[in-house]
């Protein structure tokens, strides 16, 4: 054998060795990745079970299918263990993707102490639902003036309408304050979830793998195993509008949505009848302390079941605001407060002593309503596409 061929054999053997080592090293890494995924899943499952609310309280009342202004329950998510729950817990309190701010207090701007001839206004605006036309009409009708007015959006500025992200941009650009609605929540959590995935995991989630039948994936047992351990939070649906918005929105739009707390509190300078005002998307559980509200409740509640359990359905039990108003009435002045909320287009404008519901169905091309805290005035604009600007 010549020296050249010996050298060639040597080079070839070392290359082969290198390749084997690479494959060997790759293997445990993959396994570690899978193990850590499994840990993550086990962790989230145990957190779920140990949660504040008993698992029995996930009342799976699937027959009670309100065609309300909430999410359709008929989308299929292969990864879902549960359908959209109608009572807590939702994944929210234990869901790492939620990243919510519980409460924030409005700062009184300089303009609030100036200009007597141009009285500042704090306007709480109901659920816009991607209806930019409705929002524009509202701003025109209310003679919105950025230097004078503070706008607080009551949540659900996105989904249903065709211009969700344009509404987000407008809100950002005009410096609107906001609270998180159940629809923002899903968009935020989808985005947080997608961002948490590795490239490989993300490909599996975004690709057809989840919907495809097993026949396509013969021989890809690793992918199947991996797929089984990428857990999409149970109430998030693949290919839902939330999913597409989460993927489409820019970082700036995402950051804006995340900046909306669950509760926006007005400072005592801006109060109604001397009691504090809280803006909350859905409402509160009157049987719980104000600082102990379950985040799911704040963005989903419509009713209280007969046993006092909060529910997002409006057919069983009674409106949370009925019970809340009774409870408030019996409270000392020091503990009273007013809640301005959206979320319940089914009940539309709903003014009570201690609660004001302002979702008048812009998401259904009905009206967009704003409540001016300083004057108690309400302003409504037409959200239908056909009508001309008033
Ligand atoms: C649900 O939770 C409420 C309040 O935590 C409790 O009073 C009720 O008994 C629970 N219901 C079930 C079915 O576990
Ligand atoms: C997301 O972006 C795509 C491409 O621009 C568009 O076709 C789609 O309608 C968008 N979806 C949503 C929900 O914004």
mmCIF file of C-alpha atoms and ligand atoms in Angstrom:
data_model
loop_
_atom_site.group_PDB
_atom_site.id
_atom_site.type_symbol
_atom_site.label_atom_id
_atom_site.label_comp_id
_atom_site.label_asym_id
_atom_site.label_seq_id
_atom_site.Cartn_x
_atom_site.Cartn_y
_atom_site.Cartn_z
ATOM 1 C CA UNK A 1 0.000 0.000 0.000
ATOM 2 C CA UNK A 2 1.282 3.378 -0.904
ATOM 3 C CA UNK A 3 1.671 6.098 1.658
ATOM 4 C CA UNK A 4 -1.004 8.149 -0.087
ATOM 5 C CA UNK A 5 -3.685 5.496 0.243
ATOM 6 C CA UNK A 6 -2.775 4.929 3.919
ATOM 7 C CA UNK A 7 -3.196 8.637 4.453
ATOM 8 C CA UNK A 8 -6.503 8.550 2.587
ATOM 9 C CA UNK A 9 -7.753 5.681 4.745
ATOM 10 C CA UNK A 10 -6.661 7.533 7.878
ATOM 11 C CA UNK A 11 -8.449 10.703 6.849
ATOM 12 C CA UNK A 12 -11.560 8.740 5.971
ATOM 13 C CA UNK A 13 -11.565 6.864 9.284
ATOM 14 C CA UNK A 14 -11.153 10.014 11.336
ATOM 15 C CA UNK A 15 -13.942 11.688 9.417
ATOM 16 C CA UNK A 16 -16.163 8.686 10.132
ATOM 17 C CA UNK A 17 -15.217 8.826 13.811
ATOM 18 C CA UNK A 18 -16.048 12.521 13.923
ATOM 19 C CA UNK A 19 -19.417 11.880 12.356
ATOM 20 C CA UNK A 20 -20.220 9.105 14.845
ATOM 21 C CA UNK A 21 -19.246 11.331 17.758
ATOM 22 C CA UNK A 22 -21.458 14.097 16.401
ATOM 23 C CA UNK A 23 -24.415 11.735 16.148
ATOM 24 C CA UNK A 24 -23.717 10.349 19.601
ATOM 25 C CA UNK A 25 -23.504 13.808 21.150
ATOM 26 C CA UNK A 26 -26.660 14.885 19.345
ATOM 27 C CA UNK A 27 -28.669 12.016 20.803
ATOM 28 C CA UNK A 28 -28.539 12.832 24.531
ATOM 29 C CA UNK A 29 -29.240 16.484 23.754
ATOM 30 C CA UNK A 30 -32.392 15.521 21.974
ATOM 31 C CA UNK A 31 -33.359 13.331 24.871
ATOM 32 C CA UNK A 32 -32.650 16.119 27.328
ATOM 33 C CA UNK A 33 -34.833 18.430 25.330
ATOM 34 C CA UNK A 34 -37.632 15.894 25.414
ATOM 35 C CA UNK A 35 -37.135 15.255 29.118
ATOM 36 C CA UNK A 36 -37.291 18.938 29.871
ATOM 37 C CA UNK A 37 -40.430 19.232 27.795
ATOM 38 C CA UNK A 38 -41.977 16.382 29.726
ATOM 39 C CA UNK A 39 -40.995 18.081 32.971
ATOM 40 C CA UNK A 40 -42.543 21.284 31.799
ATOM 41 C CA UNK A 41 -45.776 19.541 30.979
ATOM 42 C CA UNK A 42 -45.868 17.631 34.255
ATOM 43 C CA UNK A 43 -45.160 20.840 36.067
ATOM 44 C CA UNK A 44 -47.983 22.679 34.390
ATOM 45 C CA UNK A 45 -50.365 19.813 34.983
ATOM 46 C CA UNK A 46 -49.600 19.717 38.683
ATOM 47 C CA UNK A 47 -49.880 23.476 38.917
ATOM 48 C CA UNK A 48 -53.231 23.158 37.302
ATOM 49 C CA UNK A 49 -54.432 20.569 39.773
ATOM 50 C CA UNK A 50 -53.016 22.335 42.816
ATOM 51 C CA UNK A 51 -54.580 25.586 41.700
ATOM 52 C CA UNK A 52 -56.728 27.780 43.826
ATOM 53 C CA UNK A 53 -59.902 26.478 42.234
ATOM 54 C CA UNK A 54 -60.841 22.850 42.449
ATOM 55 C CA UNK A 55 -60.829 20.960 39.197
ATOM 56 C CA UNK A 56 -64.475 20.084 39.781
ATOM 57 C CA UNK A 57 -65.284 23.652 39.127
ATOM 58 C CA UNK A 58 -64.523 23.260 35.452
ATOM 59 C CA UNK A 59 -68.156 22.736 34.717
ATOM 60 C CA UNK A 60 -68.170 21.159 31.309
ATOM 61 C CA UNK A 61 -71.604 22.235 30.372
ATOM 62 C CA UNK A 62 -71.240 21.777 26.669
ATOM 63 C CA UNK A 63 -74.942 21.736 25.951
ATOM 64 C CA UNK A 64 -75.287 25.270 27.148
ATOM 65 C CA UNK A 65 -73.871 26.683 23.964
ATOM 66 C CA UNK A 66 -74.689 30.346 24.098
ATOM 67 C CA UNK A 67 -74.310 32.046 20.799
ATOM 68 C CA UNK A 68 -73.036 34.980 22.778
ATOM 69 C CA UNK A 69 -70.264 37.365 21.974
ATOM 70 C CA UNK A 70 -67.654 34.955 23.140
ATOM 71 C CA UNK A 71 -65.613 32.366 21.360
ATOM 72 C CA UNK A 72 -67.123 29.650 19.395
ATOM 73 C CA UNK A 73 -66.772 26.338 21.132
ATOM 74 C CA UNK A 74 -66.826 24.360 17.951
ATOM 75 C CA UNK A 75 -63.291 24.825 16.665
ATOM 76 C CA UNK A 76 -61.188 21.737 17.015
ATOM 77 C CA UNK A 77 -57.799 21.701 18.552
ATOM 78 C CA UNK A 78 -56.246 18.287 18.498
ATOM 79 C CA UNK A 79 -54.146 19.252 21.440
ATOM 80 C CA UNK A 80 -56.951 20.393 23.654
ATOM 81 C CA UNK A 81 -57.657 18.340 26.683
ATOM 82 C CA UNK A 82 -60.591 20.547 27.552
ATOM 83 C CA UNK A 83 -63.047 22.643 25.717
ATOM 84 C CA UNK A 84 -63.221 26.305 26.562
ATOM 85 C CA UNK A 85 -64.144 26.232 30.252
ATOM 86 C CA UNK A 86 -67.141 28.219 31.327
ATOM 87 C CA UNK A 87 -66.092 28.657 34.932
ATOM 88 C CA UNK A 88 -62.608 29.044 36.451
ATOM 89 C CA UNK A 89 -59.966 27.879 36.295
ATOM 90 C CA UNK A 90 -58.910 28.854 32.873
ATOM 91 C CA UNK A 91 -55.232 28.419 32.259
ATOM 92 C CA UNK A 92 -54.727 32.078 32.982
ATOM 93 C CA UNK A 93 -53.637 32.177 36.637
ATOM 94 C CA UNK A 94 -51.090 29.425 36.087
ATOM 95 C CA UNK A 95 -50.371 30.056 32.434
ATOM 96 C CA UNK A 96 -46.853 31.426 32.024
ATOM 97 C CA UNK A 97 -47.783 33.021 28.698
ATOM 98 C CA UNK A 98 -50.416 35.339 30.173
ATOM 99 C CA UNK A 99 -47.910 37.854 31.582
ATOM 100 C CA UNK A 100 -50.634 40.061 32.944
ATOM 101 C CA UNK A 101 -50.412 43.219 35.026
ATOM 102 C CA UNK A 102 -53.079 42.984 37.715
ATOM 103 C CA UNK A 103 -53.824 46.631 38.359
ATOM 104 C CA UNK A 104 -52.648 50.052 37.342
ATOM 105 C CA UNK A 105 -53.736 53.516 38.367
ATOM 106 C CA UNK A 106 -54.200 56.348 35.921
ATOM 107 C CA UNK A 107 -51.896 59.283 36.471
ATOM 108 C CA UNK A 108 -53.647 62.593 36.449
ATOM 109 C CA UNK A 109 -52.152 64.475 33.549
ATOM 110 C CA UNK A 110 -51.192 68.121 33.720
ATOM 111 C CA UNK A 111 -54.187 68.936 31.605
ATOM 112 C CA UNK A 112 -56.433 67.832 34.425
ATOM 113 C CA UNK A 113 -55.559 70.874 36.488
ATOM 114 C CA UNK A 114 -55.477 73.378 33.617
ATOM 115 C CA UNK A 115 -57.822 75.109 31.228
ATOM 116 C CA UNK A 116 -61.193 75.730 32.799
ATOM 117 C CA UNK A 117 -62.761 76.485 29.440
ATOM 118 C CA UNK A 118 -61.750 73.105 28.045
ATOM 119 C CA UNK A 119 -62.718 70.631 30.714
ATOM 120 C CA UNK A 120 -60.670 67.429 30.547
ATOM 121 C CA UNK A 121 -62.558 64.212 29.967
ATOM 122 C CA UNK A 122 -61.844 60.613 30.844
ATOM 123 C CA UNK A 123 -63.724 58.469 28.361
ATOM 124 C CA UNK A 124 -64.091 54.725 28.875
ATOM 125 C CA UNK A 125 -64.804 53.100 25.512
ATOM 126 C CA UNK A 126 -66.471 49.701 25.067
ATOM 127 C CA UNK A 127 -65.492 46.672 22.986
ATOM 128 C CA UNK A 128 -64.306 47.808 19.526
ATOM 129 C CA UNK A 129 -63.658 44.335 18.103
ATOM 130 C CA UNK A 130 -61.518 45.344 15.176
ATOM 131 C CA UNK A 131 -64.069 47.811 13.848
ATOM 132 C CA UNK A 132 -61.905 50.767 12.843
ATOM 133 C CA UNK A 133 -64.808 52.504 11.125
ATOM 134 C CA UNK A 134 -66.781 52.432 14.373
ATOM 135 C CA UNK A 135 -63.827 53.766 16.338
ATOM 136 C CA UNK A 136 -63.235 56.587 13.858
ATOM 137 C CA UNK A 137 -66.895 57.558 13.959
ATOM 138 C CA UNK A 138 -66.808 57.514 17.734
ATOM 139 C CA UNK A 139 -63.768 59.789 17.898
ATOM 140 C CA UNK A 140 -65.419 62.189 15.496
ATOM 141 C CA UNK A 141 -68.768 62.202 17.288
ATOM 142 C CA UNK A 142 -67.197 62.715 20.676
ATOM 143 C CA UNK A 143 -65.006 65.545 19.305
ATOM 144 C CA UNK A 144 -62.028 63.690 20.656
ATOM 145 C CA UNK A 145 -59.136 65.993 21.397
ATOM 146 C CA UNK A 146 -55.889 64.351 22.357
ATOM 147 C CA UNK A 147 -54.748 67.280 24.515
ATOM 148 C CA UNK A 148 -57.913 67.248 26.556
ATOM 149 C CA UNK A 149 -59.206 63.675 26.602
ATOM 150 C CA UNK A 150 -57.946 60.491 28.187
ATOM 151 C CA UNK A 151 -59.382 57.381 26.569
ATOM 152 C CA UNK A 152 -59.436 54.021 28.336
ATOM 153 C CA UNK A 153 -60.449 51.057 26.206
ATOM 154 C CA UNK A 154 -62.458 48.479 28.155
ATOM 155 C CA UNK A 155 -60.896 45.504 26.336
ATOM 156 C CA UNK A 156 -61.676 43.372 23.288
ATOM 157 C CA UNK A 157 -60.362 45.916 20.826
ATOM 158 C CA UNK A 158 -59.353 42.939 18.633
ATOM 159 C CA UNK A 159 -61.078 40.069 16.749
ATOM 160 C CA UNK A 160 -64.338 39.802 14.813
ATOM 161 C CA UNK A 161 -63.836 42.966 12.764
ATOM 162 C CA UNK A 162 -61.455 43.039 9.834
ATOM 163 C CA UNK A 163 -59.130 45.702 11.202
ATOM 164 C CA UNK A 164 -57.954 44.457 14.566
ATOM 165 C CA UNK A 165 -54.333 45.411 14.139
ATOM 166 C CA UNK A 166 -55.216 48.816 12.683
ATOM 167 C CA UNK A 167 -57.299 49.442 15.801
ATOM 168 C CA UNK A 168 -54.315 48.456 17.949
ATOM 169 C CA UNK A 169 -52.105 50.852 15.994
ATOM 170 C CA UNK A 170 -54.560 53.704 16.345
ATOM 171 C CA UNK A 171 -54.850 53.079 20.082
ATOM 172 C CA UNK A 172 -51.073 53.040 20.408
ATOM 173 C CA UNK A 173 -50.568 56.136 18.343
ATOM 174 C CA UNK A 174 -53.184 58.135 20.224
ATOM 175 C CA UNK A 175 -51.870 56.912 23.583
ATOM 176 C CA UNK A 176 -55.095 55.240 24.666
ATOM 177 C CA UNK A 177 -55.049 53.405 27.966
ATOM 178 C CA UNK A 178 -56.608 49.964 27.993
ATOM 179 C CA UNK A 179 -57.487 46.898 30.002
ATOM 180 C CA UNK A 180 -57.070 43.327 28.833
ATOM 181 C CA UNK A 181 -60.112 41.632 27.382
ATOM 182 C CA UNK A 182 -60.580 37.888 26.964
ATOM 183 C CA UNK A 183 -59.725 38.225 23.278
ATOM 184 C CA UNK A 184 -56.501 40.167 23.876
ATOM 185 C CA UNK A 185 -55.685 37.545 26.466
ATOM 186 C CA UNK A 186 -55.861 34.736 23.948
ATOM 187 C CA UNK A 187 -53.823 36.641 21.388
ATOM 188 C CA UNK A 188 -51.168 37.472 23.981
ATOM 189 C CA UNK A 189 -50.986 33.912 25.252
ATOM 190 C CA UNK A 190 -50.771 32.466 21.746
ATOM 191 C CA UNK A 191 -47.890 34.797 20.979
ATOM 192 C CA UNK A 192 -46.167 34.051 24.285
ATOM 193 C CA UNK A 193 -46.585 30.345 23.662
ATOM 194 C CA UNK A 194 -45.248 30.512 20.091
ATOM 195 C CA UNK A 195 -42.301 32.646 21.207
ATOM 196 C CA UNK A 196 -41.431 30.073 23.866
ATOM 197 C CA UNK A 197 -40.999 27.280 21.331
ATOM 198 C CA UNK A 198 -37.776 26.179 19.707
ATOM 199 C CA UNK A 199 -37.635 26.444 15.923
ATOM 200 C CA UNK A 200 -38.288 22.727 15.618
ATOM 201 C CA UNK A 201 -41.276 22.825 17.950
ATOM 202 C CA UNK A 202 -42.645 25.863 16.235
ATOM 203 C CA UNK A 203 -42.445 24.134 12.882
ATOM 204 C CA UNK A 204 -44.471 21.266 14.280
ATOM 205 C CA UNK A 205 -47.107 23.571 15.730
ATOM 206 C CA UNK A 206 -47.334 25.837 12.694
ATOM 207 C CA UNK A 207 -47.009 23.109 10.126
ATOM 208 C CA UNK A 208 -49.701 20.619 9.325
ATOM 209 C CA UNK A 209 -48.422 18.074 11.826
ATOM 210 C CA UNK A 210 -51.083 18.701 14.384
ATOM 211 C CA UNK A 211 -53.980 18.275 12.045
ATOM 212 C CA UNK A 212 -52.471 15.501 9.945
ATOM 213 C CA UNK A 213 -53.425 11.929 10.494
ATOM 214 C CA UNK A 214 -50.828 9.525 11.793
ATOM 215 C CA UNK A 215 -50.364 7.926 8.393
ATOM 216 C CA UNK A 216 -48.212 10.847 7.273
ATOM 217 C CA UNK A 217 -45.755 10.547 10.040
ATOM 218 C CA UNK A 218 -44.658 6.973 9.971
ATOM 219 C CA UNK A 219 -41.061 6.719 10.954
ATOM 220 C CA UNK A 220 -41.003 10.119 12.598
ATOM 221 C CA UNK A 221 -41.466 8.757 16.069
ATOM 222 C CA UNK A 222 -39.345 11.474 17.607
ATOM 223 C CA UNK A 223 -41.575 14.112 16.085
ATOM 224 C CA UNK A 224 -44.649 12.334 17.307
ATOM 225 C CA UNK A 225 -43.231 12.125 20.789
ATOM 226 C CA UNK A 226 -42.186 15.757 20.655
ATOM 227 C CA UNK A 227 -45.567 16.772 19.342
ATOM 228 C CA UNK A 228 -47.274 15.014 22.202
ATOM 229 C CA UNK A 229 -45.283 17.063 24.648
ATOM 230 C CA UNK A 230 -45.798 20.484 23.137
ATOM 231 C CA UNK A 231 -48.885 21.439 25.008
ATOM 232 C CA UNK A 232 -50.900 24.254 23.587
ATOM 233 C CA UNK A 233 -52.858 25.778 26.486
ATOM 234 C CA UNK A 234 -56.189 24.021 26.478
ATOM 235 C CA UNK A 235 -58.379 26.968 25.546
ATOM 236 C CA UNK A 236 -56.251 28.116 22.598
ATOM 237 C CA UNK A 237 -57.272 26.886 19.189
ATOM 238 C CA UNK A 238 -55.025 26.388 16.231
ATOM 239 C CA UNK A 239 -56.061 28.480 13.224
ATOM 240 C CA UNK A 240 -58.397 30.600 15.334
ATOM 241 C CA UNK A 241 -58.385 34.328 14.727
ATOM 242 C CA UNK A 242 -56.378 34.716 17.939
ATOM 243 C CA UNK A 243 -53.700 32.446 16.529
ATOM 244 C CA UNK A 244 -53.436 34.397 13.290
ATOM 245 C CA UNK A 245 -53.374 37.736 15.050
ATOM 246 C CA UNK A 246 -50.698 36.450 17.416
ATOM 247 C CA UNK A 247 -48.566 35.480 14.428
ATOM 248 C CA UNK A 248 -49.290 38.634 12.434
ATOM 249 C CA UNK A 249 -48.835 41.295 15.061
ATOM 250 C CA UNK A 250 -45.605 43.219 15.354
ATOM 251 C CA UNK A 251 -43.543 43.307 18.517
ATOM 252 C CA UNK A 252 -44.801 46.845 19.151
ATOM 253 C CA UNK A 253 -48.428 45.748 18.852
ATOM 254 C CA UNK A 254 -47.756 42.796 21.152
ATOM 255 C CA UNK A 255 -46.085 45.048 23.704
ATOM 256 C CA UNK A 256 -48.984 47.456 23.611
ATOM 257 C CA UNK A 257 -51.510 44.697 24.263
ATOM 258 C CA UNK A 258 -49.380 43.340 27.097
ATOM 259 C CA UNK A 259 -49.271 46.775 28.684
ATOM 260 C CA UNK A 260 -53.035 46.712 29.290
ATOM 261 C CA UNK A 261 -53.617 45.674 32.932
ATOM 262 C CA UNK A 262 -56.591 43.647 34.136
ATOM 263 C CA UNK A 263 -57.840 46.579 36.202
ATOM 264 C CA UNK A 264 -57.399 50.262 35.385
ATOM 265 C CA UNK A 265 -58.147 52.409 38.397
ATOM 266 C CA UNK A 266 -58.923 56.094 38.185
ATOM 267 C CA UNK A 267 -57.281 58.359 40.774
ATOM 268 C CA UNK A 268 -59.486 59.927 43.409
ATOM 269 C CA UNK A 269 -59.467 63.232 41.522
ATOM 270 C CA UNK A 270 -61.572 61.491 38.887
ATOM 271 C CA UNK A 271 -64.311 59.720 40.762
ATOM 272 C CA UNK A 272 -68.049 59.253 40.544
ATOM 273 C CA UNK A 273 -70.086 60.415 43.551
ATOM 274 C CA UNK A 274 -66.832 60.377 45.507
ATOM 275 C CA UNK A 275 -66.194 56.639 45.092
ATOM 276 C CA UNK A 276 -63.282 55.128 43.142
ATOM 277 C CA UNK A 277 -63.821 53.945 39.577
ATOM 278 C CA UNK A 278 -62.286 50.742 38.213
ATOM 279 C CA UNK A 279 -62.320 49.815 34.545
ATOM 280 C CA UNK A 280 -62.407 46.023 34.120
ATOM 281 C CA UNK A 281 -63.202 44.115 30.948
ATOM 282 C CA UNK A 282 -65.829 41.680 32.256
ATOM 283 C CA UNK A 283 -66.488 42.438 35.918
ATOM 284 C CA UNK A 284 -65.659 41.063 39.317
ATOM 285 C CA UNK A 285 -66.671 38.252 41.610
ATOM 286 C CA UNK A 286 -68.624 40.029 44.371
ATOM 287 C CA UNK A 287 -67.885 37.177 46.763
ATOM 288 C CA UNK A 288 -64.135 37.732 46.611
ATOM 289 C CA UNK A 289 -62.004 40.591 47.886
ATOM 290 C CA UNK A 290 -61.034 43.185 45.329
ATOM 291 C CA UNK A 291 -57.361 42.252 45.412
ATOM 292 C CA UNK A 292 -58.042 38.523 45.324
ATOM 293 C CA UNK A 293 -59.892 38.302 42.057
ATOM 294 C CA UNK A 294 -59.070 35.419 39.785
ATOM 295 C CA UNK A 295 -57.721 36.934 36.537
ATOM 296 C CA UNK A 296 -59.956 34.607 34.565
ATOM 297 C CA UNK A 297 -62.974 36.107 36.297
ATOM 298 C CA UNK A 298 -61.958 39.694 35.567
ATOM 299 C CA UNK A 299 -61.908 39.065 31.835
ATOM 300 C CA UNK A 300 -64.626 36.407 31.444
ATOM 301 C CA UNK A 301 -67.373 36.687 34.037
ATOM 302 C CA UNK A 302 -70.958 37.340 33.019
ATOM 303 C CA UNK A 303 -72.957 35.475 35.606
ATOM 304 C CA UNK A 304 -72.794 33.872 39.000
ATOM 305 C CA UNK A 305 -74.166 30.357 39.254
ATOM 306 C CA UNK A 306 -76.557 29.568 42.077
ATOM 307 C CA UNK A 307 -73.667 28.262 44.178
ATOM 308 C CA UNK A 308 -71.802 31.532 43.673
ATOM 309 C CA UNK A 309 -69.341 30.230 41.087
ATOM 310 C CA UNK A 310 -68.448 32.797 38.414
ATOM 311 C CA UNK A 311 -69.360 31.760 34.879
ATOM 312 C CA UNK A 312 -68.903 33.217 31.423
ATOM 313 C CA UNK A 313 -72.291 31.931 30.318
ATOM 314 C CA UNK A 314 -75.281 34.181 30.650
ATOM 315 C CA UNK A 315 -78.061 31.640 30.805
ATOM 316 C CA UNK A 316 -77.387 30.050 34.167
ATOM 317 C CA UNK A 317 -77.582 31.929 37.445
ATOM 318 C CA UNK A 318 -77.761 35.711 37.463
ATOM 319 C CA UNK A 319 -75.737 38.676 36.227
ATOM 320 C CA UNK A 320 -72.677 39.344 38.405
ATOM 321 C CA UNK A 321 -73.659 43.019 38.424
ATOM 322 C CA UNK A 322 -76.977 42.271 40.179
ATOM 323 C CA UNK A 323 -75.228 40.597 43.083
ATOM 324 C CA UNK A 324 -72.448 43.169 43.059
ATOM 325 C CA UNK A 325 -74.890 46.071 43.309
ATOM 326 C CA UNK A 326 -76.668 44.422 46.265
ATOM 327 C CA UNK A 327 -73.362 43.851 48.027
ATOM 328 C CA UNK A 328 -72.168 47.404 47.361
ATOM 329 C CA UNK A 329 -75.367 48.878 48.691
ATOM 330 C CA UNK A 330 -74.699 47.320 52.074
ATOM 331 C CA UNK A 331 -71.106 48.448 52.252
ATOM 332 C CA UNK A 332 -69.763 51.413 54.162
ATOM 333 C CA UNK A 333 -69.007 54.409 51.975
ATOM 334 C CA UNK A 334 -65.290 53.786 52.454
ATOM 335 C CA UNK A 335 -65.501 50.395 50.716
ATOM 336 C CA UNK A 336 -67.764 51.326 47.858
ATOM 337 C CA UNK A 337 -66.559 51.601 44.280
ATOM 338 C CA UNK A 338 -67.874 51.735 40.751
ATOM 339 C CA UNK A 339 -67.013 49.287 37.970
ATOM 340 C CA UNK A 340 -67.137 50.293 34.308
ATOM 341 C CA UNK A 341 -66.961 47.221 32.078
ATOM 342 C CA UNK A 342 -67.585 45.820 28.595
ATOM 343 C CA UNK A 343 -67.813 42.156 27.511
ATOM 344 C CA UNK A 344 -71.563 41.671 27.781
ATOM 345 C CA UNK A 345 -72.955 42.741 24.418
ATOM 346 C CA UNK A 346 -75.908 40.452 25.101
ATOM 347 C CA UNK A 347 -77.054 42.782 27.878
ATOM 348 C CA UNK A 348 -75.839 45.850 25.990
ATOM 349 C CA UNK A 349 -75.806 49.216 27.795
ATOM 350 C CA UNK A 350 -76.441 48.419 31.441
ATOM 351 C CA UNK A 351 -76.312 51.224 33.952
ATOM 352 C CA UNK A 352 -76.731 50.486 37.628
ATOM 353 C CA UNK A 353 -75.748 52.424 40.718
ATOM 354 C CA UNK A 354 -72.385 50.702 41.098
ATOM 355 C CA UNK A 355 -71.727 49.253 37.667
ATOM 356 C CA UNK A 356 -71.910 50.512 34.103
ATOM 357 C CA UNK A 357 -71.808 48.044 31.227
ATOM 358 C CA UNK A 358 -70.865 49.712 27.944
ATOM 359 C CA UNK A 359 -70.457 46.916 25.380
ATOM 360 C CA UNK A 360 -73.176 47.838 22.923
ATOM 361 C CA UNK A 361 -72.147 45.335 20.263
ATOM 362 C CA UNK A 362 -69.728 47.119 17.924
ATOM 363 C CA UNK A 363 -68.424 43.613 17.234
ATOM 364 C CA UNK A 364 -71.847 42.864 15.739
ATOM 365 C CA UNK A 365 -71.947 46.090 13.757
ATOM 366 C CA UNK A 366 -74.237 47.676 16.321
ATOM 367 C CA UNK A 367 -72.911 50.575 18.423
ATOM 368 C CA UNK A 368 -69.675 51.663 20.084
ATOM 369 C CA UNK A 369 -70.321 53.407 23.380
ATOM 370 C CA UNK A 370 -68.142 55.590 25.568
ATOM 371 C CA UNK A 371 -68.833 56.753 29.107
ATOM 372 C CA UNK A 372 -67.472 60.127 30.166
ATOM 373 C CA UNK A 373 -66.570 59.731 33.819
ATOM 374 C CA UNK A 374 -66.505 63.449 34.720
ATOM 375 C CA UNK A 375 -69.981 64.196 33.366
ATOM 376 C CA UNK A 376 -71.761 60.833 33.374
ATOM 377 C CA UNK A 377 -72.564 61.407 29.706
ATOM 378 C CA UNK A 378 -72.587 58.519 27.245
ATOM 379 C CA UNK A 379 -71.684 58.795 23.570
ATOM 380 C CA UNK A 380 -72.521 56.126 20.986
ATOM 381 C CA UNK A 381 -71.422 55.750 17.379
ATOM 382 C CA UNK A 382 -72.794 53.499 14.689
ATOM 383 C CA UNK A 383 -70.559 50.526 13.915
ATOM 384 C CA UNK A 384 -72.439 49.233 10.907
ATOM 385 C CA UNK A 385 -70.448 49.175 7.716
ATOM 386 C CA UNK A 386 -73.200 50.392 5.444
ATOM 387 C CA UNK A 387 -74.337 53.549 7.194
ATOM 388 C CA UNK A 388 -72.661 56.842 6.483
ATOM 389 C CA UNK A 389 -70.936 58.928 9.107
ATOM 390 C CA UNK A 390 -73.396 60.825 11.214
HETATM 391 C C1 LIG B 1 -66.835 25.770 43.065
HETATM 392 O O1 LIG B 1 -66.162 26.764 43.794
HETATM 393 C C2 LIG B 1 -66.956 27.459 44.697
HETATM 394 C C3 LIG B 1 -66.143 28.593 45.265
HETATM 395 O O2 LIG B 1 -64.790 28.306 45.329
HETATM 396 C C4 LIG B 1 -67.474 26.475 45.741
HETATM 397 O O3 LIG B 1 -68.276 27.146 46.662
HETATM 398 C C5 LIG B 1 -68.285 25.408 45.041
HETATM 399 O O4 LIG B 1 -68.727 24.452 45.961
HETATM 400 C C6 LIG B 1 -67.450 24.738 43.970
HETATM 401 N N1 LIG B 1 -68.278 23.844 43.161
HETATM 402 C C7 LIG B 1 -67.908 22.616 42.882
HETATM 403 C C8 LIG B 1 -68.856 21.865 42.020
HETATM 404 O O5 LIG B 1 -66.869 22.124 43.289
HETATM 405 C C1 LIG B 2 -52.518 37.780 8.782
HETATM 406 O O1 LIG B 2 -51.724 38.196 7.691
HETATM 407 C C2 LIG B 2 -52.071 37.557 6.465
HETATM 408 C C3 LIG B 2 -51.055 37.976 5.438
HETATM 409 O O2 LIG B 2 -50.882 39.355 5.400
HETATM 410 C C4 LIG B 2 -53.498 37.918 6.084
HETATM 411 O O3 LIG B 2 -53.865 37.265 4.899
HETATM 412 C C5 LIG B 2 -54.432 37.501 7.203
HETATM 413 O O4 LIG B 2 -55.743 37.911 6.913
HETATM 414 C C6 LIG B 2 -53.986 38.079 8.509
HETATM 415 N N1 LIG B 2 -54.844 37.538 9.565
HETATM 416 C C7 LIG B 2 -55.240 38.255 10.604
HETATM 417 C C8 LIG B 2 -56.166 37.585 11.541
HETATM 418 O O5 LIG B 2 -54.856 39.381 10.816
#
